[in-house]
PDB file of C-alpha atoms in Angstrom:
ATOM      1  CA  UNK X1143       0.000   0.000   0.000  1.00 65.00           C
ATOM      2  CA  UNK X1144       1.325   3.099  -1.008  1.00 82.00           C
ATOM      3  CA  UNK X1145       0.379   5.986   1.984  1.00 94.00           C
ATOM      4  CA  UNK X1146      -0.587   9.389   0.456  1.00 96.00           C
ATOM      5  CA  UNK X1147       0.994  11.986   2.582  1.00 97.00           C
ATOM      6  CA  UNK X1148       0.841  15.518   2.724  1.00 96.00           C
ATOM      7  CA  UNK X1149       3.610  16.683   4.512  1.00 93.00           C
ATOM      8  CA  UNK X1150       3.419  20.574   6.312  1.00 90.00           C
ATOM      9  CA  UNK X1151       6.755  22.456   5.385  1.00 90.00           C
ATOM     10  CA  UNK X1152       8.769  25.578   6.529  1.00 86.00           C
ATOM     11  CA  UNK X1153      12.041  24.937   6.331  1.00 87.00           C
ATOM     12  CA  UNK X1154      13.389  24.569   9.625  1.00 87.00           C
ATOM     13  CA  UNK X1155      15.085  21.838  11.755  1.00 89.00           C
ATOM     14  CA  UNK X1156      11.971  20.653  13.210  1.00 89.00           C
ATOM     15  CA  UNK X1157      10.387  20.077   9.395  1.00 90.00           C
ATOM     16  CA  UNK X1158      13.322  18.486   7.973  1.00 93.00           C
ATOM     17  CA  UNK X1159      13.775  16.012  10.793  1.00 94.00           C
ATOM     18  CA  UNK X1160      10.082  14.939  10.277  1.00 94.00           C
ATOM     19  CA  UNK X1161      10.577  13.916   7.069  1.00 96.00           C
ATOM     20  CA  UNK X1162      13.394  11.993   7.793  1.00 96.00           C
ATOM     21  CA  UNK X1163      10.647  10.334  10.838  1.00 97.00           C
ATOM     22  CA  UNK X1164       8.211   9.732   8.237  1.00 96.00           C
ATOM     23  CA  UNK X1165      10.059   8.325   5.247  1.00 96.00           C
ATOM     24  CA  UNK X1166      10.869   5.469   8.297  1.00 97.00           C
ATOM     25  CA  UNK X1167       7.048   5.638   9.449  1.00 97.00           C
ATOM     26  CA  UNK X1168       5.691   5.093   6.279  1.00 97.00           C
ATOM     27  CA  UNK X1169       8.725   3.807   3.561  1.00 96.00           C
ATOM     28  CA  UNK X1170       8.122   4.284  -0.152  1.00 95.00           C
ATOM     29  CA  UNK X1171       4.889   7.121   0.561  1.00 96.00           C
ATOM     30  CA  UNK X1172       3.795   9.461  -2.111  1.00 96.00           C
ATOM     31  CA  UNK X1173       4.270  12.578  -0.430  1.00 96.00           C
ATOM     32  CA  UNK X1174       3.295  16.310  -1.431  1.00 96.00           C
ATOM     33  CA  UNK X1175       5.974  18.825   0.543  1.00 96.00           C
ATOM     34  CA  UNK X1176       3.337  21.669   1.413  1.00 93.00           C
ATOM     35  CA  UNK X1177       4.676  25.049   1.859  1.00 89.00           C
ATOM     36  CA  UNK X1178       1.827  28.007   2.274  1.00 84.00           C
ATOM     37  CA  UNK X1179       3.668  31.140   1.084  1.00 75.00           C
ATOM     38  CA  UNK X1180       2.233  34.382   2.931  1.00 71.00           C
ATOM     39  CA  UNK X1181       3.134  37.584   1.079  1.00 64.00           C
ATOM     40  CA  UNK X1182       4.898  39.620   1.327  1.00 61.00           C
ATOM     41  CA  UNK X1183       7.935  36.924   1.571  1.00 60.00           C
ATOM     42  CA  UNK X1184      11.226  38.869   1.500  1.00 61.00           C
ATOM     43  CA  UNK X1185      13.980  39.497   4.239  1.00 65.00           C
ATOM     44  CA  UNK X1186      14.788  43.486   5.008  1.00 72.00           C
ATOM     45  CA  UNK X1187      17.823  42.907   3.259  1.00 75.00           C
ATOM     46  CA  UNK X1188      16.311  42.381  -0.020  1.00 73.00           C
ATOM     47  CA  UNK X1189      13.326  44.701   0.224  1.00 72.00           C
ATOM     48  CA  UNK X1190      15.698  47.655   0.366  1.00 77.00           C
ATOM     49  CA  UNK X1191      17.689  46.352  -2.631  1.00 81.00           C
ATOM     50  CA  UNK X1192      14.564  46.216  -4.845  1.00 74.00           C
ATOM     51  CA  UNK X1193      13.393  49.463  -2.748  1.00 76.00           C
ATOM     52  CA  UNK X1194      16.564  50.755  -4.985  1.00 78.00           C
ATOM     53  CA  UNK X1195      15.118  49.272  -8.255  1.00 80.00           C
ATOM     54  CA  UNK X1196      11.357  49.964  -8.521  1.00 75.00           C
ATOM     55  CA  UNK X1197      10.091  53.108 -10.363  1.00 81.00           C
ATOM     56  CA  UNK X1198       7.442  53.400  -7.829  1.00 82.00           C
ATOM     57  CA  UNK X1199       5.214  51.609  -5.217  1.00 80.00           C
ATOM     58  CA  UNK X1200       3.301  49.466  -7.370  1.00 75.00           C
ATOM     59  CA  UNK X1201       6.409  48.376  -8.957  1.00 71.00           C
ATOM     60  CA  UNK X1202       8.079  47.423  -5.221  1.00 71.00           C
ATOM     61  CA  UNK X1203       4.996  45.541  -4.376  1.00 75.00           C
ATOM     62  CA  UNK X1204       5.570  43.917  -7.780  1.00 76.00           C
ATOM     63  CA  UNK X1205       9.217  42.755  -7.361  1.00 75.00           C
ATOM     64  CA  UNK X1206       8.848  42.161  -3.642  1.00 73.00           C
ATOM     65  CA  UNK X1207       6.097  39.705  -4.746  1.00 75.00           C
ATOM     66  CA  UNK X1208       7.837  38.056  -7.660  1.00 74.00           C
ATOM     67  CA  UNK X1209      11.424  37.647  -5.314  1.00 74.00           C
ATOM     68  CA  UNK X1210       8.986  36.483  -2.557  1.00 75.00           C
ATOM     69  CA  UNK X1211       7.837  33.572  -4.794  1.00 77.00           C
ATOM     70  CA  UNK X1212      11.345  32.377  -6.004  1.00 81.00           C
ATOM     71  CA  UNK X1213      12.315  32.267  -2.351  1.00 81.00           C
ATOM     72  CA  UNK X1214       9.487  30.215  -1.272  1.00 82.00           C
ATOM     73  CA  UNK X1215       9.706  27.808  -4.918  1.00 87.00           C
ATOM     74  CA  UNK X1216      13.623  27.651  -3.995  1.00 88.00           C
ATOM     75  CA  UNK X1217      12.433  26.450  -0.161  1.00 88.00           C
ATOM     76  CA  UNK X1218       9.596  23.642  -1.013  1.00 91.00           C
ATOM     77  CA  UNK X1219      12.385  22.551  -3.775  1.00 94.00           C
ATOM     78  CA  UNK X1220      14.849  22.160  -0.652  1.00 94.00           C
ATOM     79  CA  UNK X1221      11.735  19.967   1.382  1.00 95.00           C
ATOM     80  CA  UNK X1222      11.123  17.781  -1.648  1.00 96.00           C
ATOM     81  CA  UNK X1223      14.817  17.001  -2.333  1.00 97.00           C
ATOM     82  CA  UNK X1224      15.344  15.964   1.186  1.00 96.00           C
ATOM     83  CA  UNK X1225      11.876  13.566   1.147  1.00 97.00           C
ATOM     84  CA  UNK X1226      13.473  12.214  -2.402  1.00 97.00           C
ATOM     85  CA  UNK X1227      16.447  11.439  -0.757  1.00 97.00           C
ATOM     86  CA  UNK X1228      14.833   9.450   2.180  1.00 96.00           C
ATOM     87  CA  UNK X1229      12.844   7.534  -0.247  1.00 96.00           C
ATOM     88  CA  UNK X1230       9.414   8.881  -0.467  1.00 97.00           C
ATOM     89  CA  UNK X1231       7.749   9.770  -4.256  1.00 97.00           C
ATOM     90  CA  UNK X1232       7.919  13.696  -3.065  1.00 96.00           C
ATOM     91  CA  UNK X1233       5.984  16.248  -4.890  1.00 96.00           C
ATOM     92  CA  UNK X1234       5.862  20.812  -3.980  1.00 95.00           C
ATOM     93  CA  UNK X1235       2.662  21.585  -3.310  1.00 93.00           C
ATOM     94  CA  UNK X1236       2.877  25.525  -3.070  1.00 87.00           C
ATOM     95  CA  UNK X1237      -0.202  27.492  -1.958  1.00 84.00           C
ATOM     96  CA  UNK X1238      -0.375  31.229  -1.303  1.00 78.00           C
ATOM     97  CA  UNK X1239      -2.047  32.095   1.776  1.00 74.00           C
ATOM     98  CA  UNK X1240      -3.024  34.830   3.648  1.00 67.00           C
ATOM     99  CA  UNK X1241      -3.034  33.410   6.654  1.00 63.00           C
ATOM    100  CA  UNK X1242      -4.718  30.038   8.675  1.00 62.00           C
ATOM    101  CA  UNK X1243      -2.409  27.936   7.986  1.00 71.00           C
ATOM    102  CA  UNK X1244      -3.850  25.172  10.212  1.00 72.00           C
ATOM    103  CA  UNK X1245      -7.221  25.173   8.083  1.00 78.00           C
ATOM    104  CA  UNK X1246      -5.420  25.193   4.406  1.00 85.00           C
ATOM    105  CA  UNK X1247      -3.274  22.286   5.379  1.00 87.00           C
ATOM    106  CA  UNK X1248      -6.281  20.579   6.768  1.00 85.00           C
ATOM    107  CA  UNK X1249      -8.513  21.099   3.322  1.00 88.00           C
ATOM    108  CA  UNK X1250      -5.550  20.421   1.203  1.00 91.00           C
ATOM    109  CA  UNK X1251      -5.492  16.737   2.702  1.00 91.00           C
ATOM    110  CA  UNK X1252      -8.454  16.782   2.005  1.00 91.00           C
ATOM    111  CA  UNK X1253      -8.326  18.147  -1.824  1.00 92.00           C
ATOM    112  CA  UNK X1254      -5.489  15.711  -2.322  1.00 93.00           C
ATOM    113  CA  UNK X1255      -7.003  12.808  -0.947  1.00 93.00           C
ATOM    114  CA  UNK X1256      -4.481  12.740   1.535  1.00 94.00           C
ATOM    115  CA  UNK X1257      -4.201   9.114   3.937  1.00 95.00           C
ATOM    116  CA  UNK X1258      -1.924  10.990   6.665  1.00 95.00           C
ATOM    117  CA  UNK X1259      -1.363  14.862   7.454  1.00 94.00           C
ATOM    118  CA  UNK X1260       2.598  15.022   8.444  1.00 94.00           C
ATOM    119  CA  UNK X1261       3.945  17.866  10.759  1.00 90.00           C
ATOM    120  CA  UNK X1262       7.264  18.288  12.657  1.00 87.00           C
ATOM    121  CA  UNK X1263       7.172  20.339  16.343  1.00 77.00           C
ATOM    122  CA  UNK X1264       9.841  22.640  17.905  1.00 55.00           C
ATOM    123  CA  UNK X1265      10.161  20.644  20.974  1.00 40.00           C
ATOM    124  CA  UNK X1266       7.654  22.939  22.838  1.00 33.00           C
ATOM    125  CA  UNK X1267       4.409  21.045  23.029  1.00 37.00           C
ATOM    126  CA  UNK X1268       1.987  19.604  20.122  1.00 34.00           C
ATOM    127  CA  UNK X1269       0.110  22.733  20.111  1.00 34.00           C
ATOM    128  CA  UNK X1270       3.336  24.582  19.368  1.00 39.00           C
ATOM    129  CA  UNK X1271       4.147  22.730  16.577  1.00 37.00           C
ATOM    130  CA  UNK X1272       5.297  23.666  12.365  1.00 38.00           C
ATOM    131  CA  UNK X1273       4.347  27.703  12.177  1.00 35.00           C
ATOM    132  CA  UNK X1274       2.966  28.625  16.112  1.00 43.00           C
ATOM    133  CA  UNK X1275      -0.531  27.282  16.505  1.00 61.00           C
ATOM    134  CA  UNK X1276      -0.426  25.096  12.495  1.00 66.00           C
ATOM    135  CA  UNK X1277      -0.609  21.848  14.492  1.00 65.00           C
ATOM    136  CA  UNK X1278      -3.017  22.423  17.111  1.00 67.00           C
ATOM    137  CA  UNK X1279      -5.891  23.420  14.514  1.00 69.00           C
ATOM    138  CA  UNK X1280      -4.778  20.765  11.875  1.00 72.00           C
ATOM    139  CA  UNK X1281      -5.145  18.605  15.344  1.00 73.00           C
ATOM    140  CA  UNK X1282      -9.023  19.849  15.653  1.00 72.00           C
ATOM    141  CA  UNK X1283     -10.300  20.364  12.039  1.00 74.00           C
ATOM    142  CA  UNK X1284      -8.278  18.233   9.726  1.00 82.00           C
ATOM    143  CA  UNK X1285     -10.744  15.043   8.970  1.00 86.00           C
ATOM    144  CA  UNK X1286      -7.455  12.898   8.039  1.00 92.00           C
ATOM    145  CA  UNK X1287      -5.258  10.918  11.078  1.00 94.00           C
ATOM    146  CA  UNK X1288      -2.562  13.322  11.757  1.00 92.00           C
ATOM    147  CA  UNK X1289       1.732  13.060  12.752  1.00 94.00           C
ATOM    148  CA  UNK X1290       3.194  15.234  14.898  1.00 91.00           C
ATOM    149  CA  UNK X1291       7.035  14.427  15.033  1.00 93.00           C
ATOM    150  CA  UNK X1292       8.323  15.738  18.807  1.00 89.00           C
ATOM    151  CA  UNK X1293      11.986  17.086  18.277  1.00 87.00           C
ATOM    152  CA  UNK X1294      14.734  15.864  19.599  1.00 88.00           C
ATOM    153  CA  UNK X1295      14.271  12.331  19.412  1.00 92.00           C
ATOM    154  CA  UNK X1296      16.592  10.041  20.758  1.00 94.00           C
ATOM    155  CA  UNK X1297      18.930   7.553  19.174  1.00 95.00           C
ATOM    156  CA  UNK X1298      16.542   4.598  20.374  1.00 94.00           C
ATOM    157  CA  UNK X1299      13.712   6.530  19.873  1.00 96.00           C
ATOM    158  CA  UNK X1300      14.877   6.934  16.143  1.00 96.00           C
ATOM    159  CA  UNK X1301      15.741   3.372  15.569  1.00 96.00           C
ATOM    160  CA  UNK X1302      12.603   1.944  16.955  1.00 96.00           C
ATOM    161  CA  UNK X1303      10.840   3.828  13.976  1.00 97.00           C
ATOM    162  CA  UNK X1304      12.032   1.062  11.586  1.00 94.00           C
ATOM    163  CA  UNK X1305       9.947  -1.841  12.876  1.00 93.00           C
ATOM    164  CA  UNK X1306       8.773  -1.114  16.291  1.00 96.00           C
ATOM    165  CA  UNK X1307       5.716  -1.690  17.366  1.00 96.00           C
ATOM    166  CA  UNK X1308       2.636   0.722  17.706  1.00 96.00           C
ATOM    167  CA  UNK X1309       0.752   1.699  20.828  1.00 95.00           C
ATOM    168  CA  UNK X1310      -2.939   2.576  20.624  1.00 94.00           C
ATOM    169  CA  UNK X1311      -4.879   4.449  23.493  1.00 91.00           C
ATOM    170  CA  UNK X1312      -7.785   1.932  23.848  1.00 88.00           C
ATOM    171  CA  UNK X1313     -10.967   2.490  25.711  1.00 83.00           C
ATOM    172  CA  UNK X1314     -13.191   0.698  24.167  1.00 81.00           C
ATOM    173  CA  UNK X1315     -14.947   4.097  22.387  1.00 80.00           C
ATOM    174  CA  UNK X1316     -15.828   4.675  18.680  1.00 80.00           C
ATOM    175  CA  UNK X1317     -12.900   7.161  18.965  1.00 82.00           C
ATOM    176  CA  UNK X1318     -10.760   4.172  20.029  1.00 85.00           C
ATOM    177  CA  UNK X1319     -12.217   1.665  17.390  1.00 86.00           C
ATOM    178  CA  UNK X1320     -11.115   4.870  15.173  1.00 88.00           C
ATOM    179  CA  UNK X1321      -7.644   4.395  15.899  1.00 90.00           C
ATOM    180  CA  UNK X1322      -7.001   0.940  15.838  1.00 90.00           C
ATOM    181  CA  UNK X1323      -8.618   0.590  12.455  1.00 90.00           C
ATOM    182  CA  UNK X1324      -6.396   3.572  11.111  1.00 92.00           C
ATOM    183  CA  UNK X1325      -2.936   2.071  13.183  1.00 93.00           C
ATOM    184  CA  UNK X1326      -3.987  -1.643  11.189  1.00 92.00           C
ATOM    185  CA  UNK X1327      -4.457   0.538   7.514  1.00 92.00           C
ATOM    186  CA  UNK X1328      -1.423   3.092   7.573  1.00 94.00           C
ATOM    187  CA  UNK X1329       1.121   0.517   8.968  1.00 94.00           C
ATOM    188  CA  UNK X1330       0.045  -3.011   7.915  1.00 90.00           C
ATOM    189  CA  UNK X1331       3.073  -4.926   8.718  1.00 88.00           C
ATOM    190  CA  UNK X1332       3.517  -3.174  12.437  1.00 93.00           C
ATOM    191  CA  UNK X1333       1.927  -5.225  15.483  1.00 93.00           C
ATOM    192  CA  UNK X1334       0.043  -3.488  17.404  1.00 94.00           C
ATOM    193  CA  UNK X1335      -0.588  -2.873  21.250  1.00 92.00           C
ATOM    194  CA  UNK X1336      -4.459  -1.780  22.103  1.00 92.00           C
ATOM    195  CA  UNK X1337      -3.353  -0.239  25.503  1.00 91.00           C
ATOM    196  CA  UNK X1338      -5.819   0.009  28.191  1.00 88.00           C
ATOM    197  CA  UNK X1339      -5.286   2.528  31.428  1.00 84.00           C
ATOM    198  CA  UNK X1340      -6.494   0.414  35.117  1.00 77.00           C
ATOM    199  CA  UNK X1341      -8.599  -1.918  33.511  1.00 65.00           C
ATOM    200  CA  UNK X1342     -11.003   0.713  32.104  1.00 55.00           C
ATOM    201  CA  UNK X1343     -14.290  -0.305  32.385  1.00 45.00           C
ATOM    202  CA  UNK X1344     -15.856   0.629  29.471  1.00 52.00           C
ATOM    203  CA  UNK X1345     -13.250  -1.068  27.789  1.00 55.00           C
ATOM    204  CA  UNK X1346     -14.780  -3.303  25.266  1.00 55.00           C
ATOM    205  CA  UNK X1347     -12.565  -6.456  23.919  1.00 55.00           C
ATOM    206  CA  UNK X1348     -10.203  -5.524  21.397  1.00 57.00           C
ATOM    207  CA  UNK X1349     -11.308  -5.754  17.273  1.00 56.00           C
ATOM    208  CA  UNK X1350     -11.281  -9.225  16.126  1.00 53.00           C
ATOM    209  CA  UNK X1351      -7.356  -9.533  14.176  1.00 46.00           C
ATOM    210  CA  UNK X1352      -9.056 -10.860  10.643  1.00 45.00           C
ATOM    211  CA  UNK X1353      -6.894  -9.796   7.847  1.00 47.00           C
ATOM    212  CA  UNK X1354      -4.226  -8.930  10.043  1.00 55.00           C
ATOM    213  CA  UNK X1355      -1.407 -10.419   7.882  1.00 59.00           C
ATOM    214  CA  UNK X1356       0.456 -11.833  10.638  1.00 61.00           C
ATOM    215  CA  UNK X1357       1.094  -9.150  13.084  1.00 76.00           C
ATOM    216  CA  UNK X1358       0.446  -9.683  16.396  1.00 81.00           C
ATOM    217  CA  UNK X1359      -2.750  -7.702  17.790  1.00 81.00           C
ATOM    218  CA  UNK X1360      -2.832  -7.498  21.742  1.00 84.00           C
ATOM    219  CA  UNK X1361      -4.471  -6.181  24.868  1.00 82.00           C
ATOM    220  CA  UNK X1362      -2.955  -4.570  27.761  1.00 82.00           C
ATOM    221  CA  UNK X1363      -3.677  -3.040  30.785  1.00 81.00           C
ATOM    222  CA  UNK X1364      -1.461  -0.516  32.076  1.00 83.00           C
ATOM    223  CA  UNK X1365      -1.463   1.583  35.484  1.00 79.00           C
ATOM    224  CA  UNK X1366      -1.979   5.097  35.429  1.00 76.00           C
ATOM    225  CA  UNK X1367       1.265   7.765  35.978  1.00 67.00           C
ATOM    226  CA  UNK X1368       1.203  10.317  37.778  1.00 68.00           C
ATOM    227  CA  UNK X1369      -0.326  13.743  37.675  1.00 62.00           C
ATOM    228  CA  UNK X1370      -4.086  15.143  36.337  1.00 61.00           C
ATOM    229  CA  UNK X1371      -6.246  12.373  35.158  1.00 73.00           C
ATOM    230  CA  UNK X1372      -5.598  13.531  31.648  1.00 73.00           C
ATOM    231  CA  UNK X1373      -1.815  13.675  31.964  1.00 79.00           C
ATOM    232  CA  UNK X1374      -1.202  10.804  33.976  1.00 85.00           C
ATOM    233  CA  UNK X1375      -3.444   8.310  30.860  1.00 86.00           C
ATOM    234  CA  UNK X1376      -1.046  10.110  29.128  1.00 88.00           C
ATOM    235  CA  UNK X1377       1.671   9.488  31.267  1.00 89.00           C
ATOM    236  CA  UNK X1378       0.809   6.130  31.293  1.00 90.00           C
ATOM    237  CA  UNK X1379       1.017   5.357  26.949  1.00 92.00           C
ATOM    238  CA  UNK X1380       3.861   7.409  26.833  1.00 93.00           C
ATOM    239  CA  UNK X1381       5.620   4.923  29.338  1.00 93.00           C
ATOM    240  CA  UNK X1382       4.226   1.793  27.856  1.00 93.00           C
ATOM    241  CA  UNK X1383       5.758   3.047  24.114  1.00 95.00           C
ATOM    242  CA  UNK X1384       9.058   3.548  26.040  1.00 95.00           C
ATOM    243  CA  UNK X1385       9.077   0.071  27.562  1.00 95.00           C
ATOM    244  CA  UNK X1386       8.084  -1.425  24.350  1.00 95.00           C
ATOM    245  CA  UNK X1387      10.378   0.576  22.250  1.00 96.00           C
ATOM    246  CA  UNK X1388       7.108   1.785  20.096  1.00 97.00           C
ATOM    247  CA  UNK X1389       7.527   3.547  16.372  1.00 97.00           C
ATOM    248  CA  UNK X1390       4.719   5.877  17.655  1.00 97.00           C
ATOM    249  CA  UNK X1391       1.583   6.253  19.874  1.00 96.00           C
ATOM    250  CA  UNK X1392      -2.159   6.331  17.805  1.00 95.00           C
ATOM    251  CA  UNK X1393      -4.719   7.790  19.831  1.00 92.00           C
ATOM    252  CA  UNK X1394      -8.519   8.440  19.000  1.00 86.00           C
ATOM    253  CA  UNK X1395     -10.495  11.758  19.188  1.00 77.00           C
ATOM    254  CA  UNK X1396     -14.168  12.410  19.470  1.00 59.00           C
ATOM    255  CA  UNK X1397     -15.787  15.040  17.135  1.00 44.00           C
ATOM    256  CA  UNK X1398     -15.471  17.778  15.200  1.00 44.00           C
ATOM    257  CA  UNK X1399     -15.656  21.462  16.416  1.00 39.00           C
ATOM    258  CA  UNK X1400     -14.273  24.462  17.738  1.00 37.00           C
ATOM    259  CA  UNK X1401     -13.806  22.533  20.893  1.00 35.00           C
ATOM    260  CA  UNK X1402     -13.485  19.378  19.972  1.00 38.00           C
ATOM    261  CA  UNK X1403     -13.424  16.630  22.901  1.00 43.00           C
ATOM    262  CA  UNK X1404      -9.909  14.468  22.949  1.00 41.00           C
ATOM    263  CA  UNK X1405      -9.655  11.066  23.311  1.00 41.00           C
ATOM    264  CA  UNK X1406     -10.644  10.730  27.250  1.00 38.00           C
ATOM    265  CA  UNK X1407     -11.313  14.134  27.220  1.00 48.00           C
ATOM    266  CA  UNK X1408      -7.939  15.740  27.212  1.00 76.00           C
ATOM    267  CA  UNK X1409      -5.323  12.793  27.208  1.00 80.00           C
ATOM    268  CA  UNK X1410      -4.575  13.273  23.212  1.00 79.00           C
ATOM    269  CA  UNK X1411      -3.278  16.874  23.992  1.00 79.00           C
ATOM    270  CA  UNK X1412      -1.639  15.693  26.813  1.00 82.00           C
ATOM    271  CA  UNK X1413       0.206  13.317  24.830  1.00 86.00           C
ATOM    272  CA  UNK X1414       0.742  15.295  22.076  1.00 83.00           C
ATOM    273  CA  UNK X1415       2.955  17.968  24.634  1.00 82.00           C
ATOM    274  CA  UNK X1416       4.712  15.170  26.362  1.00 86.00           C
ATOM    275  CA  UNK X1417       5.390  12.366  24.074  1.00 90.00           C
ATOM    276  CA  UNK X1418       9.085  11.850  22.958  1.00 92.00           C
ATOM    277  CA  UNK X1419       7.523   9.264  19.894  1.00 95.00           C
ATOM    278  CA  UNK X1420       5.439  10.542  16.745  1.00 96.00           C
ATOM    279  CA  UNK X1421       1.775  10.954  17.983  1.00 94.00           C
ATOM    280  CA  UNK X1422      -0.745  10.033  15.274  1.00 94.00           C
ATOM    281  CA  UNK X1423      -4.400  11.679  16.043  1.00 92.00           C
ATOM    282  CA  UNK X1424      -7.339   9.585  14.423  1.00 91.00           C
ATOM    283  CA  UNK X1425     -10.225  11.942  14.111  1.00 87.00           C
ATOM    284  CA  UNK X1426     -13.316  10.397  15.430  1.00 75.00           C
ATOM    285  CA  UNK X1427     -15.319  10.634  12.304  1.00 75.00           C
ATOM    286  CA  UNK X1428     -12.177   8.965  10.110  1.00 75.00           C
ATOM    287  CA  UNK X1429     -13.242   5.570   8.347  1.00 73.00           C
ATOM    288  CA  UNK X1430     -11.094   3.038   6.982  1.00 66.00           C
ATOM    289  CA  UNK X1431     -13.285   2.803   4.033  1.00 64.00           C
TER     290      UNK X1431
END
C-alpha cells in the first residue's frame, strides 16, 4: 500500500527532521511537501535592494512579490529534495495564503485525498508545533489521522521507527475503534498494542485480528502515571511506548468542532505535549473505508 501523505513544510530543523521520521514511518509514501507562502515573503535585506530598483510603489509591491515567490519555490524545492532522498515519491505543493495555515493544510489533505497529514514540532508542546498554533488546529479540524514528530528524538527513539511496534490508546470508544482501524491501515506490517489505562471499564474487547497479515494484535492493561487524570493516561502510553520501544503512539479523538473533545477528554493533547515518539491523532469521524 502506497500511503498518500501531505507533509506541512517551513524549512526549519523541526520540518526536515520529520521527514526523515516519516520516510521510516511510512517507507516508499507518495508525499506532497506543502509550503503556504504568505506575502509579502522577503527578508529586510532584499526589500531595500529592490526598494533601490522599482520606479514606484506598485512596482516594489511587484518585485517584492515576484522575489517572494522564487524564495518560497527555492524552499519547497529544498523539502522535496530531502523527502526524495529518504525515499518517499515527493511532490511541492505551493499554496499562497493569507493566513490560517492550520485550516489550508487541513482542506488540502483533504483536496489531495491525503491518507496521513505530516507535521514536525519545535520541541515545545503539540500545540506549538510547524508555524505557532499550524498543528493544534490541523489537530481539531483536519478530517485525516494526523503526525506530529516531537523534536529531539533520541537515538533509540529513532531506531525503533524502523519496525517497532505501535501503541494505541484503547478504551473501548468509537474514537478508540477509530484508531485501531487507522494504526492496522497506515502501517500493515507493524503489530500493534491496544493499551488500556487500570482496567477501564468501558473497555470493550479488542477488534477481532481478521486480515491482520500476521502481526500480532494485543491487549494490555497498564497503570496510570502520575499527575491530572488527563496527563497521567497520558503518562501512562507514553511509558508503555518507552518500555516497548514503540515507532509511535495512535490515539482516538471524538468530534469535530471548535472545541473538539480528545480522546478521554484531554489525554490526546496531553500526549501530544509530552510524548518523545510521533503521535498520530485519528479523528473520530475517520473511516477506513
Amino acid at each position: 500500500m502506497f500511503v498518500r501523505v501531505v507533509m506541512g513544510y517551513d524549512g526549519s530543523l523541526e520540518a526536515n527532521v520529520a521527514i526523515d521520521v516519516g520516510a521510516l514511518l511510512f517507507p516508499g509514501a507518495q508525499a506532497q511537501i506543502t509550503y503556504l507562502w504568505v506575502p509579502p515573503f522577503a527578508s529586510d535585506k532584499v526589500r531595500r535592494r529592490l526598494r533601490a530598483r522599482a520606479r514606484d510603489l506598485d512596482d516594489l509591491v511587484a518585485l517584492i512579490e515576484q522575489e517572494g515567490e522564487c524564495e518560497a519555490q527555492r524552499l519547497v524545492s529544498m523539502g522535496v529534495a530531502l523527502a526524495r532522498d529518504a525515499g518517499w515519491q515527493a511532490e511541492p505543493l505551493l499554496r499562497r495564503t493569507w493566513g490560517g495555515e492550520g485550516w489550508r493544510i487541513a482542506q488540502i489533505a483533504e483536496d489531495v485525498d491525503a491518507d496521513v497529514v505530516l507535521v514536525g514540532s519545535r520541541g515545545l508542546g503539540g500545540t506549538r508545533a510547524l508555524l505557532g498554533s499550524v498543528s493544534d488546529v490541523i489537530v481539531h479540524y483536519c478530517s485525516r489521522p494526523m503526525v506530529v514528530v516531537p523534536h529531539p528524538m533520541l537515538s533509540g527513539e529513532h531506531a525503533a521507527l524502523s519496525d517497532g511496534p505501535l501503541i494505541v490508546g484503547w478504551d473501548g470508544s468509537a474514537g478508540a475503534q477509530s484508531a485501531c482501524s487507522a494504526a492496522m491501515k497506515l502501517f500493515p506490517k507493524r503489530d500493534v498494542l491496544l493499551v488500556s489505562v487500570d482496567g477501564d471499564a468501558d473497555a470493550a474487547a479488542p477488534p477481532e485480528a481478521d486480515g491482520t497479515g500476521g502481526r500480532e494484535v494485543r491487549h494490555v492493561n497498564v497503570h496510570r502515571g502520575h499527575g491530572l487524570p488527563a496527563s497521567g493516561i497520558a503518562n501512562a502510553l507514553i511509558a508503555a511506548a518507552s518500555d516497548r520501544d514503540a515507532a509511535a503512539i495512535v490515539v482516538g479523538s471524538r468530534g469535530r468542532s471548535a472545541m473538539r473533545e480528545i480522546f478521554l477528554g484531554s489525554v490526546t493533547m496531553a500526549t501530544l505535549h509530552h510524548a518523545e515518539r510521533p503521535v498520530v491523532v485519528v479523528p473520530g469521524e475517520w473511516s477506513a473505508g
